[in-house]
PDB file of C-alpha atoms in Angstrom:
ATOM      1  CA  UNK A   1     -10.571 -33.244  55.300  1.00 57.00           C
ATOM      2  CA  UNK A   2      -8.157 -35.861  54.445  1.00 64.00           C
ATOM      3  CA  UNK A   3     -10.478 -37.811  52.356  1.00 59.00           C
ATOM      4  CA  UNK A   4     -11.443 -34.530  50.026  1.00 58.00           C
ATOM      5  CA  UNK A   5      -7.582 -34.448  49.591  1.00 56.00           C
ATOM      6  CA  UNK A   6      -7.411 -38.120  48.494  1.00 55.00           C
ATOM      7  CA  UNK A   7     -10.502 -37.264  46.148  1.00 44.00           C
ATOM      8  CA  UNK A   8      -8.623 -34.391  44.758  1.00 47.00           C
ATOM      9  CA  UNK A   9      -5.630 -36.304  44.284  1.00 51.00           C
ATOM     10  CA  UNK A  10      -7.344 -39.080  41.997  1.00 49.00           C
ATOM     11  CA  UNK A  11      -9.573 -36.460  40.077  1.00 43.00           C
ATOM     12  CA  UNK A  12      -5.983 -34.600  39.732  1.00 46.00           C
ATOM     13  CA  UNK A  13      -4.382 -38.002  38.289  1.00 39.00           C
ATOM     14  CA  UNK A  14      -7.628 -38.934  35.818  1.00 40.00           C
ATOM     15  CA  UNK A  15      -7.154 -35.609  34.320  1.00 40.00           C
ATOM     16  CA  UNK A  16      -3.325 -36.019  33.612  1.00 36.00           C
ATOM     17  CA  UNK A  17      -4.024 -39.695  32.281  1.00 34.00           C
ATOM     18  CA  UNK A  18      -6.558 -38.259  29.908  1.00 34.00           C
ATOM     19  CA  UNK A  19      -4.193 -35.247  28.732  1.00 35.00           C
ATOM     20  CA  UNK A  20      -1.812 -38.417  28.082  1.00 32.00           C
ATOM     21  CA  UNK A  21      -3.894 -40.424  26.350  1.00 33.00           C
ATOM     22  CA  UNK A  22      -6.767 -38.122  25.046  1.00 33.00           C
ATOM     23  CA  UNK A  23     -10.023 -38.117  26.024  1.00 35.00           C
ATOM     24  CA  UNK A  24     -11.145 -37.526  21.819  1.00 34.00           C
ATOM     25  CA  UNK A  25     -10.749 -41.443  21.591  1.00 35.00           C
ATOM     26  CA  UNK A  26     -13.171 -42.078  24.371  1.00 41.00           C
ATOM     27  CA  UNK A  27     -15.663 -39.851  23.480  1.00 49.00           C
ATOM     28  CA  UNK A  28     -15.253 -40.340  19.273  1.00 55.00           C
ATOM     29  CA  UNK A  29     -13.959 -43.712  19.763  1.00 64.00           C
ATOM     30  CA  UNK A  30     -12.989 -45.472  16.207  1.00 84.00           C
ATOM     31  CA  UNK A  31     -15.025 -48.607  17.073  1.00 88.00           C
ATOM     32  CA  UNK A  32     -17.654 -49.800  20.041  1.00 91.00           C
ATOM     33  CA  UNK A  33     -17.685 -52.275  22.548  1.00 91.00           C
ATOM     34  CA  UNK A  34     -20.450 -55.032  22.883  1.00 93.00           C
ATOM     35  CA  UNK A  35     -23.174 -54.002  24.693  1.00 95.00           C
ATOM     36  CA  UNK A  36     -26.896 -55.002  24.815  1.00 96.00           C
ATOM     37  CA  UNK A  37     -30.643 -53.788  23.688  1.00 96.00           C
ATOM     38  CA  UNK A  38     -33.596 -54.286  24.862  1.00 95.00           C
ATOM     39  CA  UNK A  39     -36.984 -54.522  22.500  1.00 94.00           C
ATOM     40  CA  UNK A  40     -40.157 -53.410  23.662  1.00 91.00           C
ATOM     41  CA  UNK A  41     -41.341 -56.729  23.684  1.00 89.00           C
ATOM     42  CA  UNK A  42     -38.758 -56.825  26.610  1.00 92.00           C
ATOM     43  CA  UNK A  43     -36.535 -59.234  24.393  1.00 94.00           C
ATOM     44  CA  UNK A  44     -32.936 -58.324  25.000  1.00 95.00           C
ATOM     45  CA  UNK A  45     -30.141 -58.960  22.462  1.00 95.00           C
ATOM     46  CA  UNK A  46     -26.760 -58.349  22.685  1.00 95.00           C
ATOM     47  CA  UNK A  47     -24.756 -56.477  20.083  1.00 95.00           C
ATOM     48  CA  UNK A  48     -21.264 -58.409  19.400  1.00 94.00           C
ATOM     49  CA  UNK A  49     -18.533 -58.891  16.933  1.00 93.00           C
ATOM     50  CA  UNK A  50     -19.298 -61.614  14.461  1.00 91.00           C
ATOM     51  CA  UNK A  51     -17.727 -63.206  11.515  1.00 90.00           C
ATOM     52  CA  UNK A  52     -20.691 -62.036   8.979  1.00 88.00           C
ATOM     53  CA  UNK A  53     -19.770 -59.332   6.979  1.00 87.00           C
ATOM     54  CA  UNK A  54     -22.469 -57.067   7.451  1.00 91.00           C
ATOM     55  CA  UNK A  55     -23.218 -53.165   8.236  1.00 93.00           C
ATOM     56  CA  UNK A  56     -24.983 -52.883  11.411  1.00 94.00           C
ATOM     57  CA  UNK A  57     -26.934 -49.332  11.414  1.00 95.00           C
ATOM     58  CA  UNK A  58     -27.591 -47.840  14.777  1.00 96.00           C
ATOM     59  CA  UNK A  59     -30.371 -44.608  14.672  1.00 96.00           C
ATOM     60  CA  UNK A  60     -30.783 -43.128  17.391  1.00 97.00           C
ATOM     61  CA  UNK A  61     -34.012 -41.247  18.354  1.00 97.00           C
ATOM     62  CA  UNK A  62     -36.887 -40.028  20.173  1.00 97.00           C
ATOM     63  CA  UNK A  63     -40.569 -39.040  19.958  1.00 97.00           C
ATOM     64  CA  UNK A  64     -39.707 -36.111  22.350  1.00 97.00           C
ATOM     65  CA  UNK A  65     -37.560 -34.852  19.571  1.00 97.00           C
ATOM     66  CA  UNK A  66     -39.142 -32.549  16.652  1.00 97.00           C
ATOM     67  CA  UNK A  67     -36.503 -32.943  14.674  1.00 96.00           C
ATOM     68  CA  UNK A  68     -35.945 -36.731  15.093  1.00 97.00           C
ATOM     69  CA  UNK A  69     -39.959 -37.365  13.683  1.00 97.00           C
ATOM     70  CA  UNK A  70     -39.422 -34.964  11.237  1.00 96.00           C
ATOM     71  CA  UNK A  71     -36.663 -37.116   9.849  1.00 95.00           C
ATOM     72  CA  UNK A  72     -37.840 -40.674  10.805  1.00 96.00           C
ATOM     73  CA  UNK A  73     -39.765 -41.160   7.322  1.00 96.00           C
ATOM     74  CA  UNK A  74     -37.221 -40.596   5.072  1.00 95.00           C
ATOM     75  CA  UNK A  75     -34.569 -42.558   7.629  1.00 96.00           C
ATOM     76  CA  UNK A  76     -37.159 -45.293   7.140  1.00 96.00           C
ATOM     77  CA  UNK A  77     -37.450 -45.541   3.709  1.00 95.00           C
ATOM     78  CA  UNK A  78     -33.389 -45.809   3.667  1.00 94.00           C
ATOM     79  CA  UNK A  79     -33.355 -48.608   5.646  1.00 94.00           C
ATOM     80  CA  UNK A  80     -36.095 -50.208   3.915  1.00 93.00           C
ATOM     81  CA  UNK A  81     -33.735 -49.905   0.599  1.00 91.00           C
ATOM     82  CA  UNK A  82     -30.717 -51.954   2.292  1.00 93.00           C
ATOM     83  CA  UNK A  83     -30.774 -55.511   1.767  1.00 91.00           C
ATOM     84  CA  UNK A  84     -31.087 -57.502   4.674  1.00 90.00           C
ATOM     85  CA  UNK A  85     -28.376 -59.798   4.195  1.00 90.00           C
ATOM     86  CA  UNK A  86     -25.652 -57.336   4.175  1.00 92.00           C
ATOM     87  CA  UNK A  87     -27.455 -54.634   6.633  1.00 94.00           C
ATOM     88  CA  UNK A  88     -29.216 -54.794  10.399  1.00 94.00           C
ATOM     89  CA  UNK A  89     -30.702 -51.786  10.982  1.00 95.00           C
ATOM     90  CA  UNK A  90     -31.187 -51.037  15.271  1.00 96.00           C
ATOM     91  CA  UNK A  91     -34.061 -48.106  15.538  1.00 97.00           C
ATOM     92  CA  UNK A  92     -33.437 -47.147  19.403  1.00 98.00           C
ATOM     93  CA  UNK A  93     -35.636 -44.680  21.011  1.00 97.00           C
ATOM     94  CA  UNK A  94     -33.459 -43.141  23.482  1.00 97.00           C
ATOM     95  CA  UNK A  95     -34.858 -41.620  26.986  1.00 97.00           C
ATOM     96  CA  UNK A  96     -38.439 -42.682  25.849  1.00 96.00           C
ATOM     97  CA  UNK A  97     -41.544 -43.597  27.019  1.00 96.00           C
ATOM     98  CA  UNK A  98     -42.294 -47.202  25.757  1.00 95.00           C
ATOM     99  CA  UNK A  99     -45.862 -45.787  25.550  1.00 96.00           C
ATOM    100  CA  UNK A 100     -44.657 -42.907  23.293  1.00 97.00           C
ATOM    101  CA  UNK A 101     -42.847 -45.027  21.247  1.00 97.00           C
ATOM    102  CA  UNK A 102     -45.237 -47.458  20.475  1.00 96.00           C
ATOM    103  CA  UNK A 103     -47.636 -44.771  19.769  1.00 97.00           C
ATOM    104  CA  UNK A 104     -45.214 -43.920  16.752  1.00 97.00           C
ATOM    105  CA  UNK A 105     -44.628 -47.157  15.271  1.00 96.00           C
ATOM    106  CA  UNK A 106     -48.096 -46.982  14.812  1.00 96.00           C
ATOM    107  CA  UNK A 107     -47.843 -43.730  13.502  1.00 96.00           C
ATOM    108  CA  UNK A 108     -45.760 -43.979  11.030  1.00 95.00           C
ATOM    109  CA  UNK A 109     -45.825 -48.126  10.236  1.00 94.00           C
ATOM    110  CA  UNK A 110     -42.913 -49.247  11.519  1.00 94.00           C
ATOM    111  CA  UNK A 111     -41.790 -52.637  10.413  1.00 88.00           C
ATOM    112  CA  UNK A 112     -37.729 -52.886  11.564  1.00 87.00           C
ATOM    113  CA  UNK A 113     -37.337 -54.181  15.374  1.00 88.00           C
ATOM    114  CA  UNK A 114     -36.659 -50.799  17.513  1.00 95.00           C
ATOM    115  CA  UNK A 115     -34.872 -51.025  21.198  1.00 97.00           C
ATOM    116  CA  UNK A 116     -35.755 -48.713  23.917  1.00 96.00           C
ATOM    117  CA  UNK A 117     -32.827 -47.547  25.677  1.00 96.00           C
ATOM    118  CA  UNK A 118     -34.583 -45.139  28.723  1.00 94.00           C
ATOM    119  CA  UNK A 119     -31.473 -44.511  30.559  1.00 95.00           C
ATOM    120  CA  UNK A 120     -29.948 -43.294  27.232  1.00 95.00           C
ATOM    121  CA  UNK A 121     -26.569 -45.677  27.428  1.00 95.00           C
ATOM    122  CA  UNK A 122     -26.166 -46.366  23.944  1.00 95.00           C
ATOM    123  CA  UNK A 123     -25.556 -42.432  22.988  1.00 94.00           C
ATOM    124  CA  UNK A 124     -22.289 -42.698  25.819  1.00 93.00           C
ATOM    125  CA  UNK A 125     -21.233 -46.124  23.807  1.00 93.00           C
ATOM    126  CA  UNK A 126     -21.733 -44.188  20.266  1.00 92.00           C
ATOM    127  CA  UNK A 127     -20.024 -41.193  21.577  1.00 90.00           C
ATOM    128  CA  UNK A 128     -23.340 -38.566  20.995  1.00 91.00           C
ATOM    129  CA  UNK A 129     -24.898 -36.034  23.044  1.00 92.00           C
ATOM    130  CA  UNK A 130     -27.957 -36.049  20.842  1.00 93.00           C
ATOM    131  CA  UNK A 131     -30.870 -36.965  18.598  1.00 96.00           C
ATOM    132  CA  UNK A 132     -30.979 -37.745  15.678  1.00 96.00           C
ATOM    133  CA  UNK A 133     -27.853 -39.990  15.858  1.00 95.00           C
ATOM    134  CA  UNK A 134     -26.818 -42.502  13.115  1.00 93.00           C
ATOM    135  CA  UNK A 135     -23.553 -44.561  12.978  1.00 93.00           C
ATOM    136  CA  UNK A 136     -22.444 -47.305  10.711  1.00 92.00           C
ATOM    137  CA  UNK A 137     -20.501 -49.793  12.065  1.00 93.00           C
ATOM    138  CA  UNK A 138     -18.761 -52.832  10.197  1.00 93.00           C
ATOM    139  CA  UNK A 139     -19.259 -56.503  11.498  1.00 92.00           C
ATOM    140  CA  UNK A 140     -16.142 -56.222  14.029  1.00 93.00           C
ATOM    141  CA  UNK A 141     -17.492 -52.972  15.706  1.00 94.00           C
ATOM    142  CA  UNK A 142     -15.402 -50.552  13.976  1.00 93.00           C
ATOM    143  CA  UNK A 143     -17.169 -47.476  12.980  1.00 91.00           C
ATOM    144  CA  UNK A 144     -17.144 -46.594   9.016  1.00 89.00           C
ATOM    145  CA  UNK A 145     -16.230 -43.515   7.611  1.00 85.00           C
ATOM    146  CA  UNK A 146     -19.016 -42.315   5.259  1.00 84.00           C
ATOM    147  CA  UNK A 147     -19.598 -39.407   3.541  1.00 79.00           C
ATOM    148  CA  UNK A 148     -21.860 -36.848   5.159  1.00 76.00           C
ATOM    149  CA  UNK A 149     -24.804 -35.921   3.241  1.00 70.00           C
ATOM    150  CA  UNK A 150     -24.766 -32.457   4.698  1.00 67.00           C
ATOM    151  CA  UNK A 151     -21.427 -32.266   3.958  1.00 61.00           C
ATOM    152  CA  UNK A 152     -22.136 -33.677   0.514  1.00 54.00           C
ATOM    153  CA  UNK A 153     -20.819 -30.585  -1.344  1.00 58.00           C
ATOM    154  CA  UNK A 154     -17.225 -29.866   0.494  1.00 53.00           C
ATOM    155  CA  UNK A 155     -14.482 -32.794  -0.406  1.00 51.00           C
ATOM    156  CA  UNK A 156     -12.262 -31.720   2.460  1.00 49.00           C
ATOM    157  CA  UNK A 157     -14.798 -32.232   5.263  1.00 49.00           C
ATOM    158  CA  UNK A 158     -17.041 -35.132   3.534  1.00 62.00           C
ATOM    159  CA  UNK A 159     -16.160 -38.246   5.696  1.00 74.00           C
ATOM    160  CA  UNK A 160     -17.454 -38.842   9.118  1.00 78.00           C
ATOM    161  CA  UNK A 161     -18.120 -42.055  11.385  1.00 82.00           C
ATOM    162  CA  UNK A 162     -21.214 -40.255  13.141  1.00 84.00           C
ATOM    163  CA  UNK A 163     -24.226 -38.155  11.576  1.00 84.00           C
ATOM    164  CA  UNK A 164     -25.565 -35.351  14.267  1.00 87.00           C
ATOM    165  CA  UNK A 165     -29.173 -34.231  13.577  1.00 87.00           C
ATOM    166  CA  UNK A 166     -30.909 -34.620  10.598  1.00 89.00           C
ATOM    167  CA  UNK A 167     -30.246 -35.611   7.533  1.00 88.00           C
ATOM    168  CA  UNK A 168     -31.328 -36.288   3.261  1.00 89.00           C
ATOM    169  CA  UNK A 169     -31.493 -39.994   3.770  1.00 91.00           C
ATOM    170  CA  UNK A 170     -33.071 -40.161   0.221  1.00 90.00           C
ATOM    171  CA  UNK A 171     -30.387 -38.081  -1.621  1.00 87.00           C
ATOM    172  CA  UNK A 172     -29.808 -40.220  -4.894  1.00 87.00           C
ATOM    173  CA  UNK A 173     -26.303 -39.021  -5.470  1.00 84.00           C
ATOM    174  CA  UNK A 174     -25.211 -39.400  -1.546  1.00 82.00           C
ATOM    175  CA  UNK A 175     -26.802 -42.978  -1.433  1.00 86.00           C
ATOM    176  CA  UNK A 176     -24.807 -44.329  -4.692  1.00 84.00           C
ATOM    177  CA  UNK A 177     -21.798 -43.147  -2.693  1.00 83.00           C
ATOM    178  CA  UNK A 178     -22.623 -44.773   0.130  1.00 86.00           C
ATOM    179  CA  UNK A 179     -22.858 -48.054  -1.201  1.00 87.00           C
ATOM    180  CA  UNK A 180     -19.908 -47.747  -2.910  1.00 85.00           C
ATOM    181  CA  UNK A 181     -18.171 -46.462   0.247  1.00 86.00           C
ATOM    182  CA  UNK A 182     -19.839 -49.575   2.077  1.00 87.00           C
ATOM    183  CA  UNK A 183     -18.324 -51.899  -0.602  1.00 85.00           C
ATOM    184  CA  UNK A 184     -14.829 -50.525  -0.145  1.00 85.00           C
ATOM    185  CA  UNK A 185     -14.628 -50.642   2.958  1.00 82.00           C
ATOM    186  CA  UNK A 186     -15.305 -53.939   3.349  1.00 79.00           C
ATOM    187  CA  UNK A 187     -13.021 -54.346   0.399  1.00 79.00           C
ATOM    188  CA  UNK A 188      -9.733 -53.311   2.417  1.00 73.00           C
TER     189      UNK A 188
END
C-alpha cells in the first residue's frame, strides 16, 4: 500500500508542475528538439539545428489513412514547386507497413526521400494526434507561423504552426502568401 501512496504522490506533484508551467507548451511546443528518421532503405538521419537557412517540411502520413492518399498528390506537387536549396521536404509514413508504403511510392511516383516512423514518435515530437500532419519549421527548429489554407478566408484565425488533415496545397493565392510569409520570417 505504501508504494501506491508514493505513486499517487508523484502523479499528484506532475499534475501541479504542469498547472504551473502548462502542459499547451509541451504538447504545441513553439519549436522541436533533434531527433532522428529512419528511410526505408534503413538509412537513418538525424534531424538537427544547422546554420543553413532553410525550411525543413515535415508531412506526416499514412497509407492506412483515406484522407492522407487523397491528399498526397497535390502535397506532392507542392513540394515539388519548392526549391531545393531553401526547402527539405521529410515525407514520413507514420505507424506503417514498410510494405504498404513502398507499394505507394510506386503508386503515385514518389521521388522525395520518405522515413518510416512505425512506432509513430515523430507525431509526439510535432505535437499531433493525427494524419495528415504538416509543420514548417525554420533551420533552428522553431516552428513557423503560416497561414492556414483552410483558414484562408478569416484574418483573425489565419496563422498556425501545424496543419491538421487535409489541405489545398495547390491554392495559387495561399501559396504566394506562403512564400512571402517564408521570406519574412526569415527576414526578422
Amino acid at each position: 500500500m505504501g508504494k501506491i501512496k508514493r505513486l499517487f504522490k508523484r502523479l499528484s506533484l506532475s499534475c501541479v508542475i504542469l498547472a504551473l508551467v502548462g502542459c499547451d507548451s509541451l504538447v504545441n511546443p513553439s519549436s522541436i528538439q533533434s531527433f532522428s528518421l529512419t528511410r526505408l532503405d534503413g538509412a537513418t538521419i538525424r534531424v538537427v539545428k544547422s546554420d543553413n537557412p532553410k525550411v525543413l517540411v515535415f508531412h506526416l502520413w499514412a497509407t492506412w489513412c483515406n484522407t492522407c492518399m487523397e491528399e498526397l498528390p497535390g502535397f506532392l506537387e507542392f513540394s515539388k514547386s519548392l526549391p531545393e536549396t531553401d526547402y527539405e521536404v521529410y515525407l514520413i509514413a507514420v505507424k506503417d507497413k514498410k510494405s504498404e508504403v513502398r507499394k505507394a511510392i510506386n503508386e503515385y511516383s514518389i521521388s522525395q526521400n520518405v522515413y518510416l516512423d512505425s512506432l509513430g514518435r515523430t507525431m509526439v515530437i510535432l505535437g499531433t494526434t493525427g494524419v495528415p500532419f504538416t509543420a514548417f519549421a525554420d533551420n533552428q527548429l522553431k516552428l513557423i507561423s503560416i497561414s492556414d489554407p483552410l483558414k484562408f478566408e478569416s484574418p483573425s484565425l489565419r496563422k498556425v504552426t501545424r496543419f491538421h488533415g487535409p489541405r489545398d496545397w495547390l491554392n495559387k493565392e495561399w501559396l504566394n502568401l506562403f512564400f512571402l510569409e517564408v521570406k519574412d520570417h526569415f527576414s526578422q
